[in-house]
Amino acid sequence: MVKTEKKTEITTEVEYGETGMEFTLSHEGFSTMLKEIVEEMVKTMETSLRVAALVEDAAVRPAKSANIKKLIDRSEEFQSTKEAIDKKLASDFELCQKYADETFSGLREVMDFIKSWNIEEFKARHGDSVTEAKNLLEQLETWRQKTKFLEQKRS
């Protein structure tokens, strides 16, 4: 019998929010998801006959069924591991927020332009003005230079 491994992937993206850079899945959202995963893990352990049998044999005799959840929740090692994961997650989100702010905040005008620019509006407003077209191309070149580092990071 081949058992397939269940894989869980949690991701987030950075976007421009009202007040600055925001994650599509916040630190709180990640924490909630991790807590749900841990709760599912504990439930799985609780229903495992092998674990229940080991616990009953070793520690909980005469009880008819071991309370695996209580044993896990009372475990100092389990609690300290959960705390370490929470601290690491908070620290990682702080670093990610700092990186996102430093890297992308200054590029908001580029993203706003990309979202809103319309060639028909440009033509209606400026017609065939070579000066306006030149100004636009110069602005685009300035932004291209400003965003060059992003291309370098990809390779």
Short mmCIF file of C-alpha atoms in Angstrom, two decimals:
data_model
loop_
_atom_site.label_atom_id
_atom_site.label_comp_id
_atom_site.label_asym_id
_atom_site.label_seq_id
_atom_site.Cartn_x
_atom_site.Cartn_y
_atom_site.Cartn_z
CA MET A 1 0.00 0.00 0.00
CA VAL A 2 1.42 3.36 -1.04
CA LYS A 3 0.47 6.32 1.07
CA THR A 4 0.40 9.73 -0.57
CA GLU A 5 1.77 12.62 1.37
CA LYS A 6 -0.57 15.54 1.93
CA LYS A 7 1.17 18.80 1.11
CA THR A 8 -0.04 22.17 2.26
CA GLU A 9 1.29 25.34 0.69
CA ILE A 10 0.56 28.71 2.17
CA THR A 11 1.53 31.75 0.12
CA THR A 12 1.04 35.48 0.21
CA GLU A 13 1.63 38.30 -2.23
CA VAL A 14 2.46 41.95 -1.79
CA GLU A 15 0.16 44.62 -3.17
CA TYR A 16 -0.27 48.35 -2.87
CA GLY A 17 -2.79 49.14 -0.17
CA GLU A 18 -4.35 52.39 0.98
CA THR A 19 -1.50 53.19 3.39
CA GLY A 20 1.41 51.26 1.93
CA MET A 21 2.50 47.76 1.08
CA GLU A 22 0.13 45.02 2.25
CA PHE A 23 0.22 41.25 2.16
CA THR A 24 -2.74 39.42 0.62
CA LEU A 25 -2.51 36.97 3.51
CA SER A 26 -1.47 38.84 6.66
CA HIS A 27 0.61 37.65 9.59
CA GLU A 28 -2.62 37.05 11.49
CA GLY A 29 -4.00 35.02 8.58
CA PHE A 30 -0.86 32.88 8.47
CA SER A 31 -1.02 32.36 12.25
CA THR A 32 -4.64 31.27 12.05
CA MET A 33 -3.88 28.80 9.25
CA LEU A 34 -0.94 27.33 11.17
CA LYS A 35 -3.05 26.95 14.30
CA GLU A 36 -5.68 25.09 12.25
CA ILE A 37 -2.99 22.79 10.84
CA VAL A 38 -1.70 22.04 14.35
CA GLU A 39 -5.24 21.38 15.57
CA GLU A 40 -5.75 18.93 12.69
CA MET A 41 -2.44 17.26 13.55
CA VAL A 42 -3.55 16.83 17.17
CA LYS A 43 -6.91 15.42 16.04
CA THR A 44 -5.09 12.95 13.80
CA MET A 45 -2.85 11.91 16.67
CA GLU A 46 -5.89 11.52 18.90
CA THR A 47 -7.54 9.13 16.48
CA SER A 48 -4.41 7.09 15.89
CA LEU A 49 -4.97 3.70 17.52
CA ARG A 50 -1.25 3.06 17.83
CA VAL A 51 -0.66 6.30 19.78
CA ALA A 52 -3.68 5.69 21.96
CA ALA A 53 -2.51 2.16 22.73
CA LEU A 54 1.02 3.31 23.62
CA VAL A 55 -0.28 6.03 25.91
CA GLU A 56 -2.74 3.70 27.62
CA ASP A 57 -0.06 1.09 28.16
CA ALA A 58 2.52 3.49 29.52
CA ALA A 59 0.77 6.09 31.54
CA VAL A 60 -2.96 6.07 31.78
CA ARG A 61 -3.93 2.62 32.96
CA PRO A 62 -6.95 2.09 34.19
CA ALA A 63 -8.47 4.75 31.91
CA LYS A 64 -10.33 3.27 29.00
CA SER A 65 -9.25 5.90 26.51
CA ALA A 66 -6.31 8.24 26.65
CA ASN A 67 -6.87 11.92 26.17
CA ILE A 68 -4.15 12.49 23.59
CA LYS A 69 -5.10 16.13 23.13
CA LYS A 70 -4.56 16.91 26.82
CA LEU A 71 -1.23 15.09 26.83
CA ILE A 72 -0.04 17.01 23.78
CA ASP A 73 -1.36 20.36 25.02
CA ARG A 74 0.37 19.85 28.39
CA SER A 75 3.68 18.97 26.77
CA GLU A 76 6.27 21.66 27.52
CA GLU A 77 8.19 20.71 24.38
CA PHE A 78 5.06 21.04 22.24
CA GLN A 79 4.21 24.43 23.76
CA SER A 80 7.77 25.77 23.39
CA THR A 81 7.87 24.58 19.76
CA LYS A 82 4.58 26.39 19.05
CA GLU A 83 5.96 29.55 20.67
CA ALA A 84 9.18 29.31 18.64
CA ILE A 85 7.16 28.94 15.43
CA ASP A 86 4.99 31.96 16.36
CA LYS A 87 8.10 34.06 17.07
CA LYS A 88 9.76 32.98 13.81
CA LEU A 89 6.62 33.78 11.83
CA ALA A 90 6.35 37.25 13.42
CA SER A 91 10.05 37.90 12.76
CA ASP A 92 9.78 36.73 9.14
CA PHE A 93 6.76 38.94 8.52
CA GLU A 94 8.58 41.95 9.98
CA LEU A 95 11.52 41.30 7.63
CA CYS A 96 9.19 40.79 4.66
CA GLN A 97 7.30 44.00 5.45
CA LYS A 98 10.54 45.96 5.69
CA TYR A 99 11.79 44.48 2.40
CA ALA A 100 8.48 45.16 0.63
CA ASP A 101 8.37 48.74 1.90
CA GLU A 102 11.97 49.45 0.92
CA THR A 103 11.74 47.71 -2.46
CA PHE A 104 8.28 48.48 -3.80
CA SER A 105 6.86 51.57 -2.06
CA GLY A 106 8.76 53.91 -4.37
CA LEU A 107 7.34 52.15 -7.41
CA ARG A 108 3.70 52.83 -6.66
CA GLU A 109 3.46 55.54 -9.31
CA VAL A 110 4.57 53.00 -11.92
CA MET A 111 1.87 50.52 -10.90
CA ASP A 112 -0.78 53.24 -10.76
CA PHE A 113 0.22 54.35 -14.27
CA ILE A 114 0.09 50.78 -15.61
CA LYS A 115 -3.37 50.25 -14.15
CA SER A 116 -4.84 53.50 -15.37
CA TRP A 117 -3.08 54.44 -18.62
CA ASN A 118 -5.25 54.38 -21.73
CA ILE A 119 -3.91 55.20 -25.19
CA GLU A 120 -7.29 56.50 -26.35
CA GLU A 121 -7.41 59.00 -23.48
CA PHE A 122 -3.85 60.04 -24.26
CA LYS A 123 -4.72 60.62 -27.92
CA ALA A 124 -7.88 62.55 -26.98
CA ARG A 125 -5.99 64.77 -24.57
CA HIS A 126 -2.77 65.29 -26.53
CA GLY A 127 -3.57 64.34 -30.11
CA ASP A 128 -0.41 63.76 -32.12
CA SER A 129 1.76 65.98 -29.92
CA VAL A 130 5.36 64.90 -30.36
CA THR A 131 6.31 66.81 -27.21
CA GLU A 132 3.80 64.90 -25.06
CA ALA A 133 4.81 61.57 -26.62
CA LYS A 134 8.47 62.42 -25.94
CA ASN A 135 7.65 63.35 -22.31
CA LEU A 136 5.80 60.07 -21.87
CA LEU A 137 8.71 58.07 -23.33
CA GLU A 138 11.16 59.88 -21.06
CA GLN A 139 9.00 59.08 -18.03
CA LEU A 140 8.80 55.44 -19.10
CA GLU A 141 12.60 55.31 -19.47
CA THR A 142 13.02 56.82 -16.00
CA TRP A 143 10.74 54.16 -14.55
CA ARG A 144 12.53 51.44 -16.53
CA GLN A 145 15.82 52.51 -14.98
CA LYS A 146 14.19 52.65 -11.57
CA THR A 147 12.88 49.08 -11.91
CA LYS A 148 15.99 47.52 -13.50
CA PHE A 149 17.00 46.00 -10.17
CA LEU A 150 13.85 43.85 -10.24
CA GLU A 151 14.99 42.16 -13.44
CA GLN A 152 18.42 41.55 -11.94
CA LYS A 153 16.85 39.90 -8.88
CA ARG A 154 14.90 37.48 -11.09
CA SER A 155 18.02 36.07 -12.76
#
